[in-house]
Every structure is written in C-alpha cells, then in structure tokens.
Tab-separated table of C-alpha atoms in Angstrom:
chain	number	residue	atom	x	y	z
A	26	ASP	CA	-25.862	-33.172	-49.515
A	27	GLY	CA	-26.251	-30.283	-52.068
A	28	GLY	CA	-27.392	-31.222	-54.718
A	29	ILE	CA	-29.792	-31.856	-57.671
A	30	THR	CA	-32.773	-33.661	-58.057
A	31	GLN	CA	-34.568	-34.756	-61.488
A	32	SER	CA	-38.108	-37.036	-61.879
A	33	PRO	CA	-38.949	-39.285	-62.431
A	34	LYS	CA	-36.319	-41.135	-63.764
A	35	TYR	CA	-38.168	-42.827	-66.555
A	36	LEU	CA	-41.301	-41.671	-67.799
A	37	PHE	CA	-43.725	-42.983	-70.461
A	38	ARG	CA	-45.878	-40.410	-72.295
A	39	LYS	CA	-49.125	-40.937	-74.946
A	40	GLU	CA	-48.592	-38.627	-78.051
A	41	GLY	CA	-50.714	-36.031	-77.082
A	42	GLN	CA	-50.658	-35.671	-73.414
A	43	ASN	CA	-47.951	-32.386	-71.892
A	44	VAL	CA	-45.875	-33.839	-69.473
A	45	THR	CA	-43.896	-32.095	-66.563
A	46	LEU	CA	-40.129	-32.674	-65.344
A	47	SER	CA	-39.027	-31.911	-61.687
A	48	CYS	CA	-35.819	-30.327	-60.805
A	49	GLU	CA	-35.233	-29.034	-57.747
A	50	GLN	CA	-31.201	-28.344	-56.280
A	51	ASN	CA	-29.819	-26.915	-53.149
A	52	LEU	CA	-27.008	-25.392	-54.317
A	53	ASN	CA	-28.168	-21.862	-53.336
A	54	HIS	CA	-26.426	-22.030	-56.975
A	55	ASP	CA	-28.829	-18.695	-59.178
A	56	ALA	CA	-28.463	-19.850	-63.034
A	57	MET	CA	-30.235	-23.684	-63.920
A	58	TYR	CA	-30.491	-25.176	-67.008
A	59	TRP	CA	-32.383	-28.064	-69.542
A	60	TYR	CA	-30.749	-29.616	-71.350
A	61	ARG	CA	-31.886	-33.080	-74.069
A	62	GLN	CA	-29.307	-35.322	-75.388
A	63	ASP	CA	-29.615	-38.021	-77.934
A	64	PRO	CA	-28.055	-41.079	-78.641
A	65	GLY	CA	-24.618	-39.642	-81.113
A	66	GLN	CA	-25.581	-35.787	-80.549
A	67	GLY	CA	-24.027	-33.491	-77.586
A	68	LEU	CA	-26.129	-32.193	-75.322
A	69	ARG	CA	-28.584	-29.273	-76.919
A	70	LEU	CA	-29.558	-26.259	-74.953
A	71	ILE	CA	-33.685	-26.182	-74.095
A	72	TYR	CA	-34.183	-23.323	-71.670
A	73	TYR	CA	-31.941	-21.880	-69.267
A	74	SER	CA	-32.665	-19.541	-65.547
A	75	GLN	CA	-30.545	-16.511	-64.463
A	76	ILE	CA	-32.787	-16.022	-61.809
A	77	VAL	CA	-35.962	-16.082	-59.959
A	78	ASN	CA	-38.713	-14.518	-63.112
A	79	ASP	CA	-37.057	-14.581	-65.679
A	80	PHE	CA	-35.866	-16.949	-67.925
A	81	GLN	CA	-34.280	-17.155	-72.204
A	82	LYS	CA	-35.059	-19.989	-74.915
A	83	GLY	CA	-31.645	-22.007	-75.529
A	84	ASP	CA	-30.991	-23.999	-79.181
A	85	ILE	CA	-34.138	-25.911	-79.308
A	86	ALA	CA	-36.932	-24.904	-77.047
A	87	GLU	CA	-39.830	-25.581	-79.898
A	88	GLY	CA	-42.806	-27.003	-77.691
A	89	TYR	CA	-41.044	-26.937	-74.496
A	90	SER	CA	-42.190	-24.408	-71.508
A	91	VAL	CA	-40.671	-24.065	-68.722
A	92	SER	CA	-41.253	-21.331	-65.162
A	93	ARG	CA	-38.788	-20.079	-62.278
A	94	GLU	CA	-40.665	-18.863	-59.435
A	95	LYS	CA	-38.143	-20.268	-57.284
A	96	LYS	CA	-34.755	-19.993	-56.661
A	97	GLU	CA	-34.260	-24.370	-56.347
A	98	SER	CA	-36.529	-25.236	-58.428
A	99	PHE	CA	-36.647	-25.426	-62.088
A	100	PRO	CA	-39.258	-27.511	-64.555
A	101	LEU	CA	-39.638	-28.541	-67.515
A	102	THR	CA	-42.840	-28.977	-69.700
A	103	VAL	CA	-42.083	-31.121	-72.910
A	104	THR	CA	-46.220	-30.633	-74.767
A	105	SER	CA	-47.307	-31.953	-77.603
A	106	ALA	CA	-46.130	-29.209	-79.622
A	107	GLN	CA	-42.920	-31.470	-79.613
A	108	LYS	CA	-42.629	-32.859	-81.933
A	109	ASN	CA	-40.269	-35.915	-81.455
A	110	PRO	CA	-40.202	-35.868	-77.220
A	111	THR	CA	-38.604	-39.051	-76.693
A	112	ALA	CA	-35.016	-38.269	-75.360
A	113	PHE	CA	-32.811	-37.506	-72.096
A	114	TYR	CA	-33.467	-34.454	-69.890
A	115	LEU	CA	-30.787	-33.414	-68.238
A	116	CYS	CA	-31.476	-30.183	-64.885
A	117	ALA	CA	-27.703	-28.773	-64.148
A	118	SER	CA	-27.113	-25.771	-62.150
A	119	SER	CA	-24.269	-23.190	-62.278
A	120	MET	CA	-22.853	-20.545	-59.822
A	121	GLY	CA	-23.536	-17.283	-61.067
A	122	GLY	CA	-20.997	-14.791	-62.819
A	123	GLY	CA	-17.568	-15.134	-64.991
A	124	PHE	CA	-16.080	-18.159	-66.229
A	125	ARG	CA	-17.287	-20.341	-64.097
A	126	THR	CA	-20.580	-21.322	-65.599
A	127	GLY	CA	-19.441	-23.609	-67.984
A	128	GLU	CA	-18.535	-26.089	-64.744
A	129	LEU	CA	-22.150	-27.686	-64.669
A	130	PHE	CA	-23.442	-29.602	-61.771
A	131	PHE	CA	-26.085	-31.887	-62.966
A	132	GLY	CA	-29.358	-34.713	-61.689
A	133	GLU	CA	-29.240	-37.086	-62.508
A	134	GLY	CA	-31.559	-37.159	-66.036
A	135	SER	CA	-35.277	-38.082	-67.068
A	136	ARG	CA	-35.565	-40.373	-69.730
A	137	LEU	CA	-39.174	-39.312	-71.607
A	138	THR	CA	-40.732	-41.765	-74.145
A	139	VAL	CA	-43.621	-41.803	-76.046
A	140	LEU	CA	-45.539	-44.526	-76.545
B	29	GLU	CA	-20.744	-22.045	-87.466
B	30	ASP	CA	-18.769	-22.336	-83.968
B	31	GLN	CA	-18.883	-26.351	-83.971
B	32	VAL	CA	-17.391	-29.000	-80.880
B	33	THR	CA	-15.554	-32.493	-83.058
B	34	GLN	CA	-15.099	-35.261	-80.542
B	35	SER	CA	-12.380	-37.990	-81.635
B	36	PRO	CA	-12.814	-40.673	-81.740
B	37	GLU	CA	-16.172	-41.783	-80.989
B	38	ALA	CA	-15.613	-45.170	-78.962
B	39	LEU	CA	-12.419	-46.902	-77.624
B	40	ARG	CA	-11.692	-49.410	-76.084
B	41	LEU	CA	-8.114	-50.308	-74.171
B	42	GLN	CA	-6.590	-52.960	-72.255
B	43	GLU	CA	-6.519	-51.702	-68.565
B	44	GLY	CA	-3.043	-50.213	-68.381
B	45	GLU	CA	-3.042	-49.042	-72.246
B	46	SER	CA	-2.498	-45.284	-72.063
B	47	SER	CA	-3.825	-43.238	-74.329
B	48	SER	CA	-5.439	-40.237	-75.952
B	49	LEU	CA	-9.048	-38.693	-76.810
B	50	ASN	CA	-9.710	-35.554	-78.699
B	51	CYS	CA	-11.729	-32.483	-78.570
B	52	SER	CA	-10.682	-29.685	-81.335
B	53	TYR	CA	-13.422	-26.309	-82.069
B	54	THR	CA	-14.029	-23.541	-84.687
B	55	VAL	CA	-15.080	-20.890	-82.477
B	56	SER	CA	-13.585	-17.358	-82.675
B	57	GLY	CA	-12.838	-16.061	-79.231
B	58	LEU	CA	-12.387	-18.981	-77.273
B	59	ARG	CA	-13.702	-18.133	-72.804
B	60	GLY	CA	-13.660	-21.795	-72.124
B	61	LEU	CA	-13.439	-25.800	-72.187
B	62	PHE	CA	-14.607	-27.989	-70.383
B	63	TRP	CA	-14.249	-31.856	-69.740
B	64	TYR	CA	-16.984	-34.173	-67.941
B	65	ARG	CA	-17.634	-37.671	-66.658
B	66	GLN	CA	-20.899	-39.528	-67.809
B	67	ASP	CA	-21.907	-42.951	-66.420
B	68	PRO	CA	-24.782	-44.879	-68.353
B	69	GLY	CA	-27.666	-43.570	-67.303
B	70	LYS	CA	-26.280	-40.859	-65.041
B	71	GLY	CA	-26.048	-37.338	-65.725
B	72	PRO	CA	-22.548	-35.701	-66.537
B	73	GLU	CA	-19.569	-34.800	-63.820
B	74	PHE	CA	-16.943	-32.582	-64.298
B	75	LEU	CA	-14.091	-32.458	-64.480
B	76	PHE	CA	-11.532	-30.509	-66.060
B	77	THR	CA	-11.587	-26.020	-66.880
B	78	LEU	CA	-9.151	-24.653	-69.645
B	79	TYR	CA	-9.318	-21.530	-70.534
B	80	SER	CA	-6.021	-20.552	-72.058
B	81	ALA	CA	-3.178	-22.497	-74.996
B	82	GLY	CA	-0.424	-24.547	-72.826
B	83	GLU	CA	-2.911	-24.968	-69.801
B	84	GLU	CA	-2.694	-28.315	-67.735
B	85	LYS	CA	-4.883	-29.938	-65.683
B	86	GLU	CA	-4.247	-33.431	-63.750
B	87	LYS	CA	-6.739	-35.805	-61.740
B	88	GLU	CA	-5.726	-39.203	-60.894
B	89	ARG	CA	-4.894	-40.774	-64.602
B	90	LEU	CA	-6.824	-38.541	-66.313
B	91	LYS	CA	-4.631	-34.760	-68.153
B	92	ALA	CA	-6.261	-32.117	-69.867
B	93	THR	CA	-4.204	-30.271	-72.362
B	94	LEU	CA	-5.288	-27.144	-74.663
B	95	THR	CA	-3.619	-25.140	-78.223
B	96	LYS	CA	-5.559	-22.987	-80.011
B	97	LYS	CA	-7.561	-25.144	-82.126
B	98	GLU	CA	-7.779	-28.457	-79.977
B	99	SER	CA	-8.149	-30.036	-76.317
B	100	PHE	CA	-6.848	-34.004	-75.308
B	101	LEU	CA	-7.902	-35.861	-72.809
B	102	HIS	CA	-4.736	-38.068	-71.898
B	103	ILE	CA	-5.168	-41.143	-69.778
B	104	THR	CA	-2.683	-42.631	-68.564
B	105	ALA	CA	-2.731	-46.983	-66.838
B	106	PRO	CA	-6.570	-46.864	-67.165
B	107	LYS	CA	-8.397	-49.162	-65.111
B	108	PRO	CA	-11.883	-51.121	-65.666
B	109	GLU	CA	-13.443	-48.382	-63.988
B	110	ASP	CA	-12.578	-45.113	-66.447
B	111	SER	CA	-14.794	-46.324	-68.930
B	112	ALA	CA	-17.445	-43.745	-68.458
B	113	THR	CA	-18.537	-41.249	-72.036
B	114	TYR	CA	-16.511	-37.911	-72.113
B	115	LEU	CA	-17.520	-35.043	-72.951
B	116	CYS	CA	-16.034	-31.517	-73.778
B	117	ALA	CA	-17.571	-27.993	-73.776
B	118	VAL	CA	-17.109	-25.151	-75.102
B	119	GLN	CA	-18.235	-21.261	-74.416
B	120	TYR	CA	-17.156	-18.826	-76.173
B	121	ARG	CA	-17.526	-14.750	-76.653
B	122	SER	CA	-19.843	-14.592	-79.405
B	123	GLY	CA	-22.361	-16.278	-77.761
B	124	SER	CA	-24.273	-15.926	-74.388
B	125	ALA	CA	-22.163	-16.141	-71.198
B	126	ARG	CA	-24.243	-19.066	-70.882
B	127	GLN	CA	-24.041	-21.215	-73.488
B	128	LEU	CA	-22.036	-24.231	-73.719
B	129	THR	CA	-21.852	-25.979	-77.417
B	130	PHE	CA	-21.178	-29.535	-76.341
B	131	GLY	CA	-19.351	-32.115	-78.182
B	132	SER	CA	-20.906	-35.664	-79.283
B	133	GLY	CA	-18.461	-37.586	-76.989
B	134	THR	CA	-15.808	-40.679	-77.008
B	135	GLN	CA	-17.082	-44.033	-75.305
B	136	LEU	CA	-13.978	-45.380	-73.568
B	137	THR	CA	-14.437	-48.629	-72.794
B	138	VAL	CA	-11.767	-50.325	-70.281
B	139	LEU	CA	-11.379	-54.109	-69.861
B	140	PRO	CA	-9.553	-55.944	-67.841
C-alpha cells in the first residue's frame, strides 16, 4: 500500500543533541513537507521541497535542516539551535502543480521530547 | 495578516445531534480551502477541497460549504466514530503555491 512512513514514532533527546527524523514516501509525489504541531496551534510549516536537491524554508525553519537527495526521502534534523524542540512533527507529500497542492497526505507523526 | 480561525475550539455532541463547525479566514485571493480530520496521535487525513463561494462537498455524514469569508463543516446525525479534531487550511494567491495556513482545529467529541 502507498503511503508515508515516519520514524521513530517517539523520540527523547537531551538538550544540546541533534536528532534526525525520517520520512519516506512511496506515492511517487514530487512535493514533500515538514510541519510542526503544538497544542492549541495550527500546523506550522518548517521546510518544503518540490523536487530532488531543492528545498525552501517555511515559516519556522530556524534550528532545523533538511535534505532531499531522493524523491522518496525527506529527513528532518532538529539541531541544538532549536530553542523549543518538544513537539509533534508531521511529514506530508502532495502531487505537483496547481490547486491539488493543498491536498496533503500525512505520515503518522513523530513525537519529540527534550529532557 | 492572513489568518484562519476555527470555532468552537471544542464541541461535545450526543450521538445523533447535528451541528456545524466554523472556519473563518481573512486572506485575500483564496485559492482553495481544505478540511482535514485528525485522530489523536495520528497525522491529519484529507477530507474536502472547496474552491469558490457557493461550492459544497459531501462525504457520509459530513458536508462542507464555502462562502466568501468562511466555511462550515456540517455534521449530520454524528456517531462516536466521528470524534476527532477537524482542521481547516487555506491556500491563498499571495503565498507560495505550496504553502497552506492551518487553523488550530475543533476537537469534536460525540458521546454514545
């Protein structure tokens, strides 16, 4: 079955450590996204990528980094520069072009807790 | 500033008690409005896309409508399995074609 796989589902990190969240899709979608979700707030865009080897910052990119070396994969690294990294992280993908870019397919999410 | 506001924040209904959720927006040049359902601890699941005022979409007990300033998600005769957080998102012409602005959601609980 096609879909998006995020791992790990739960992750604990000590302050000052970098962590990488994995996101893999087999939907053959061109575009991929990383969102952050905090209680009582809407999803906020961290980074997005429309094609391989290209990505753009979203609204809250500071303290995060990404890569897009393969169409299927879009890993997110939460660096020690991110001041408040505890959150629920969601990876998504969409078909390229036009109005359908608002129709996102999401993974199950990764919950990061900083100890 | 472009904004998306959902109300109420939380809603409790008895099974079979119909109601509506609201999503109001202040963006200019609406490109599309999207509704998602999110179960606890899961990623959102796409429900509907609305493009222009007057448009309606239906799926089982859910019907989404759109005006020039807001969208409603009507839930008819809800069942406990409809309990979830419902998110709306707006895509606007002045933003990147790849960016959406999400509301904070309405948490719906349907009691048996």
